[in-house]
Amino acid sequence: MTMRGWLRSDGRKGIRNTVVVGYLVECAHHVAREIALPFREEGVHVIGFPGCYPNAYAERMMERLCTHPNVGAVLLVSLGCESFDKRALERAVRATGRPVETIVIQGTGGTRKSIAAGRAFVAAQRAALDAAPTVPMDVSELVIGTVCGGSDGTSGISGNPAAGRAFDMLVEAGAACIFEETGELIGCEHIMAARAATPELGRELEASVAKAARYYATLGYGSFAAGNAEGGLSTIEEKSMGAYAKSGASPISGLIKPGDLPPRGGLYLLDVVPDGEVRWGFPNINDNAEIAELIACGSHAVLFVTGRGSVVGSAISPVVKICANPETYRRMEDDMDVDAGRIIEGRATLDEVGAEIRDLVIGLAAGGRTRSEELAHQEFVLTYKSFEPIGPACLPAA
């Protein structure tokens, strides 16, 4: 397979050349969605922040997403009276050389006029991007994230270990791989610390999980859904061991937070639990919030492991569905990319499924598409959070 990408001004390469339509408050969501609707099969994706009040995390996330290597042009849709700093975001996007335009609904004259103006911009940019040349791309230039959702008793036996094996192969080839979530790694912190590149990083890994445990204890609710128990998981510790398996066995190179970009290839833990006092509610209200954070860290694609079955995809970056449960795969084959349940039934080895996942990821940069892309899934969620910058111990090799 010959990998190819679209070269961006910062030297990164995208495996997609998407037009993003970003709404800057929920009041502009409908207009943004209507702008993108005629282009839903043509690489035009809707993202946005629903809040009317300012939040530094959300503004940073939107900047990282709008300047993601998979994005070629950006249309911002503002109502006009929200607190989001639309001009700062527009300047940040323009500084990267990407075409960008901001529609202010109150100034443009309402819904119909804004939709018409937005569609004209998108159509022009889509035509230009379709003619844009590509350049060769290497595996070492990839950033890949992983998450699990709709987990059951098979997730930690087949799907998550297979994703971890693919991570090992990709890291060995020089790619950057990101796993999360600290709230689902409780009990595994000491094991992770032993894999850290430095003792100082190991202590940071332990502290991130301890923060998550405190956060969930304050909420009185852990990252353990009723569906997990119905699927055969007994405790958060059992779920944590399965989730931890997604990280593979490579040394851990660093700890990052949403919007941080891995400085080089290696394995990174993404800390998604807000810093400070508990004031934002549940850290991630669903799997798509975690996917968005992985993408904001530069992930070209996201590996999504599920046992009970999930149908979500994402805007901007392809989502690769890895099904851990063979019965679920047979029932929901149209939504799944990889049948990891073959490991349980003895029809494939862990190495074989791991290599299949690796090859599928590489194939995405050679023109391949995921099932969620074919089905036009573009789910997206962004909420309020707050984070402090990471310290020097978090990226010891930077």
mmCIF file with all atom_site columns, N, CA, C and O in Angstrom, residues 369-391:
data_model
loop_
_atom_site.group_PDB
_atom_site.id
_atom_site.type_symbol
_atom_site.label_atom_id
_atom_site.label_alt_id
_atom_site.label_comp_id
_atom_site.label_asym_id
_atom_site.label_entity_id
_atom_site.label_seq_id
_atom_site.pdbx_PDB_ins_code
_atom_site.Cartn_x
_atom_site.Cartn_y
_atom_site.Cartn_z
_atom_site.occupancy
_atom_site.B_iso_or_equiv
_atom_site.pdbx_formal_charge
_atom_site.auth_seq_id
_atom_site.auth_comp_id
_atom_site.auth_asym_id
_atom_site.auth_atom_id
_atom_site.pdbx_PDB_model_num
ATOM 1  N N  . ARG A 1 369 ? -11.387 3.267  3.406  1.00 0.00 ? 369 ARG A N  1
ATOM 2  C CA . ARG A 1 369 ? -12.429 3.911  4.211  1.00 0.00 ? 369 ARG A CA 1
ATOM 3  C C  . ARG A 1 369 ? -12.935 2.940  5.264  1.00 0.00 ? 369 ARG A C  1
ATOM 4  O O  . ARG A 1 369 ? -12.952 1.725  5.062  1.00 0.00 ? 369 ARG A O  1
ATOM 5  N N  . THR A 1 370 ? -13.355 3.480  6.399  1.00 0.00 ? 370 THR A N  1
ATOM 6  C CA . THR A 1 370 ? -13.916 2.660  7.460  1.00 0.00 ? 370 THR A CA 1
ATOM 7  C C  . THR A 1 370 ? -15.411 2.494  7.259  1.00 0.00 ? 370 THR A C  1
ATOM 8  O O  . THR A 1 370 ? -16.048 3.218  6.487  1.00 0.00 ? 370 THR A O  1
ATOM 9  N N  . ARG A 1 371 ? -15.982 1.524  7.992  1.00 0.00 ? 371 ARG A N  1
ATOM 10 C CA . ARG A 1 371 ? -17.429 1.315  7.906  1.00 0.00 ? 371 ARG A CA 1
ATOM 11 C C  . ARG A 1 371 ? -18.184 2.557  8.377  1.00 0.00 ? 371 ARG A C  1
ATOM 12 O O  . ARG A 1 371 ? -19.217 2.917  7.806  1.00 0.00 ? 371 ARG A O  1
ATOM 13 N N  . SER A 1 372 ? -17.694 3.212  9.430  1.00 0.00 ? 372 SER A N  1
ATOM 14 C CA . SER A 1 372 ? -18.395 4.398  9.923  1.00 0.00 ? 372 SER A CA 1
ATOM 15 C C  . SER A 1 372 ? -18.367 5.522  8.892  1.00 0.00 ? 372 SER A C  1
ATOM 16 O O  . SER A 1 372 ? -19.318 6.294  8.776  1.00 0.00 ? 372 SER A O  1
ATOM 17 N N  . GLU A 1 373 ? -17.280 5.621  8.121  1.00 0.00 ? 373 GLU A N  1
ATOM 18 C CA . GLU A 1 373 ? -17.236 6.612  7.042  1.00 0.00 ? 373 GLU A CA 1
ATOM 19 C C  . GLU A 1 373 ? -18.243 6.264  5.951  1.00 0.00 ? 373 GLU A C  1
ATOM 20 O O  . GLU A 1 373 ? -18.948 7.133  5.435  1.00 0.00 ? 373 GLU A O  1
ATOM 21 N N  . GLU A 1 374 ? -18.303 4.993  5.578  1.00 0.00 ? 374 GLU A N  1
ATOM 22 C CA . GLU A 1 374 ? -19.230 4.576  4.530  1.00 0.00 ? 374 GLU A CA 1
ATOM 23 C C  . GLU A 1 374 ? -20.679 4.821  4.940  1.00 0.00 ? 374 GLU A C  1
ATOM 24 O O  . GLU A 1 374 ? -21.541 5.087  4.098  1.00 0.00 ? 374 GLU A O  1
ATOM 25 N N  . LEU A 1 375 ? -20.944 4.741  6.251  1.00 0.00 ? 375 LEU A N  1
ATOM 26 C CA . LEU A 1 375 ? -22.297 4.953  6.761  1.00 0.00 ? 375 LEU A CA 1
ATOM 27 C C  . LEU A 1 375 ? -22.557 6.416  7.112  1.00 0.00 ? 375 LEU A C  1
ATOM 28 O O  . LEU A 1 375 ? -23.640 6.762  7.600  1.00 0.00 ? 375 LEU A O  1
ATOM 29 N N  . ALA A 1 376 ? -21.553 7.287  6.867  1.00 0.00 ? 376 ALA A N  1
ATOM 30 C CA . ALA A 1 376 ? -21.669 8.743  7.089  1.00 0.00 ? 376 ALA A CA 1
ATOM 31 C C  . ALA A 1 376 ? -21.854 9.115  8.548  1.00 0.00 ? 376 ALA A C  1
ATOM 32 O O  . ALA A 1 376 ? -22.496 10.123 8.870  1.00 0.00 ? 376 ALA A O  1
ATOM 33 N N  . HIS A 1 377 ? -21.280 8.328  9.454  1.00 0.00 ? 377 HIS A N  1
ATOM 34 C CA . HIS A 1 377 ? -21.292 8.706  10.870 1.00 0.00 ? 377 HIS A CA 1
ATOM 35 C C  . HIS A 1 377 ? -20.310 9.853  11.090 1.00 0.00 ? 377 HIS A C  1
ATOM 36 O O  . HIS A 1 377 ? -19.138 9.777  10.709 1.00 0.00 ? 377 HIS A O  1
ATOM 37 N N  . GLN A 1 378 ? -20.795 10.924 11.743 1.00 0.00 ? 378 GLN A N  1
ATOM 38 C CA . GLN A 1 378 ? -19.946 12.079 12.038 1.00 0.00 ? 378 GLN A CA 1
ATOM 39 C C  . GLN A 1 378 ? -20.272 12.647 13.416 1.00 0.00 ? 378 GLN A C  1
ATOM 40 O O  . GLN A 1 378 ? -20.315 13.861 13.619 1.00 0.00 ? 378 GLN A O  1
ATOM 41 N N  . GLU A 1 379 ? -20.499 11.778 14.393 1.00 0.00 ? 379 GLU A N  1
ATOM 42 C CA . GLU A 1 379 ? -20.860 12.248 15.726 1.00 0.00 ? 379 GLU A CA 1
ATOM 43 C C  . GLU A 1 379 ? -19.761 13.140 16.317 1.00 0.00 ? 379 GLU A C  1
ATOM 44 O O  . GLU A 1 379 ? -18.576 12.935 16.057 1.00 0.00 ? 379 GLU A O  1
ATOM 45 N N  . PHE A 1 380 ? -20.189 14.114 17.124 1.00 0.00 ? 380 PHE A N  1
ATOM 46 C CA . PHE A 1 380 ? -19.221 15.025 17.723 1.00 0.00 ? 380 PHE A CA 1
ATOM 47 C C  . PHE A 1 380 ? -19.804 15.617 18.998 1.00 0.00 ? 380 PHE A C  1
ATOM 48 O O  . PHE A 1 380 ? -20.981 16.006 19.030 1.00 0.00 ? 380 PHE A O  1
ATOM 49 N N  . VAL A 1 381 ? -18.980 15.684 20.051 1.00 0.00 ? 381 VAL A N  1
ATOM 50 C CA . VAL A 1 381 ? -19.397 16.275 21.328 1.00 0.00 ? 381 VAL A CA 1
ATOM 51 C C  . VAL A 1 381 ? -18.239 17.089 21.893 1.00 0.00 ? 381 VAL A C  1
ATOM 52 O O  . VAL A 1 381 ? -17.091 16.642 21.893 1.00 0.00 ? 381 VAL A O  1
ATOM 53 N N  . LEU A 1 382 ? -18.553 18.287 22.377 1.00 0.00 ? 382 LEU A N  1
ATOM 54 C CA . LEU A 1 382 ? -17.560 19.118 23.064 1.00 0.00 ? 382 LEU A CA 1
ATOM 55 C C  . LEU A 1 382 ? -18.262 19.841 24.200 1.00 0.00 ? 382 LEU A C  1
ATOM 56 O O  . LEU A 1 382 ? -19.296 20.492 23.988 1.00 0.00 ? 382 LEU A O  1
ATOM 57 N N  . THR A 1 383 ? -17.716 19.716 25.416 1.00 0.00 ? 383 THR A N  1
ATOM 58 C CA . THR A 1 383 ? -18.339 20.312 26.590 1.00 0.00 ? 383 THR A CA 1
ATOM 59 C C  . THR A 1 383 ? -17.336 21.200 27.329 1.00 0.00 ? 383 THR A C  1
ATOM 60 O O  . THR A 1 383 ? -16.233 21.450 26.850 1.00 0.00 ? 383 THR A O  1
ATOM 61 N N  . TYR A 1 384 ? -17.731 21.662 28.501 1.00 0.00 ? 384 TYR A N  1
ATOM 62 C CA . TYR A 1 384 ? -16.862 22.495 29.333 1.00 0.00 ? 384 TYR A CA 1
ATOM 63 C C  . TYR A 1 384 ? -15.897 21.639 30.152 1.00 0.00 ? 384 TYR A C  1
ATOM 64 O O  . TYR A 1 384 ? -16.274 20.610 30.710 1.00 0.00 ? 384 TYR A O  1
ATOM 65 N N  . LYS A 1 385 ? -14.640 22.081 30.235 1.00 0.00 ? 385 LYS A N  1
ATOM 66 C CA . LYS A 1 385 ? -13.629 21.478 31.104 1.00 0.00 ? 385 LYS A CA 1
ATOM 67 C C  . LYS A 1 385 ? -12.587 22.533 31.430 1.00 0.00 ? 385 LYS A C  1
ATOM 68 O O  . LYS A 1 385 ? -12.616 23.653 30.870 1.00 0.00 ? 385 LYS A O  1
ATOM 69 N N  . SER A 1 386 ? -11.641 22.185 32.294 1.00 0.00 ? 386 SER A N  1
ATOM 70 C CA . SER A 1 386 ? -10.502 23.065 32.555 1.00 0.00 ? 386 SER A CA 1
ATOM 71 C C  . SER A 1 386 ? -9.277  22.213 32.866 1.00 0.00 ? 386 SER A C  1
ATOM 72 O O  . SER A 1 386 ? -9.378  21.185 33.544 1.00 0.00 ? 386 SER A O  1
ATOM 73 N N  . PHE A 1 387 ? -8.129  22.637 32.340 1.00 0.00 ? 387 PHE A N  1
ATOM 74 C CA . PHE A 1 387 ? -6.878  21.908 32.537 1.00 0.00 ? 387 PHE A CA 1
ATOM 75 C C  . PHE A 1 387 ? -5.738  22.879 32.811 1.00 0.00 ? 387 PHE A C  1
ATOM 76 O O  . PHE A 1 387 ? -5.721  24.006 32.299 1.00 0.00 ? 387 PHE A O  1
ATOM 77 N N  . GLU A 1 388 ? -4.793  22.423 33.601 1.00 0.00 ? 388 GLU A N  1
ATOM 78 C CA . GLU A 1 388 ? -3.534  23.115 33.785 1.00 0.00 ? 388 GLU A CA 1
ATOM 79 C C  . GLU A 1 388 ? -2.527  22.557 32.776 1.00 0.00 ? 388 GLU A C  1
ATOM 80 O O  . GLU A 1 388 ? -2.632  21.392 32.368 1.00 0.00 ? 388 GLU A O  1
ATOM 81 N N  . PRO A 1 389 ? -1.539  23.337 32.344 1.00 0.00 ? 389 PRO A N  1
ATOM 82 C CA . PRO A 1 389 ? -0.536  22.806 31.415 1.00 0.00 ? 389 PRO A CA 1
ATOM 83 C C  . PRO A 1 389 ? 0.246   21.652 32.042 1.00 0.00 ? 389 PRO A C  1
ATOM 84 O O  . PRO A 1 389 ? 0.439   21.585 33.255 1.00 0.00 ? 389 PRO A O  1
ATOM 85 N N  . ILE A 1 390 ? 0.697   20.733 31.199 1.00 0.00 ? 390 ILE A N  1
ATOM 86 C CA . ILE A 1 390 ? 1.525   19.637 31.690 1.00 0.00 ? 390 ILE A CA 1
ATOM 87 C C  . ILE A 1 390 ? 2.884   20.170 32.101 1.00 0.00 ? 390 ILE A C  1
ATOM 88 O O  . ILE A 1 390 ? 3.351   21.201 31.610 1.00 0.00 ? 390 ILE A O  1
ATOM 89 N N  . GLY A 1 391 ? 3.546   19.456 33.020 1.00 0.00 ? 391 GLY A N  1
ATOM 90 C CA . GLY A 1 391 ? 4.881   19.837 33.467 1.00 0.00 ? 391 GLY A CA 1
ATOM 91 C C  . GLY A 1 391 ? 5.960   19.158 32.648 1.00 0.00 ? 391 GLY A C  1
ATOM 92 O O  . GLY A 1 391 ? 5.679   18.257 31.842 1.00 0.00 ? 391 GLY A O  1
#
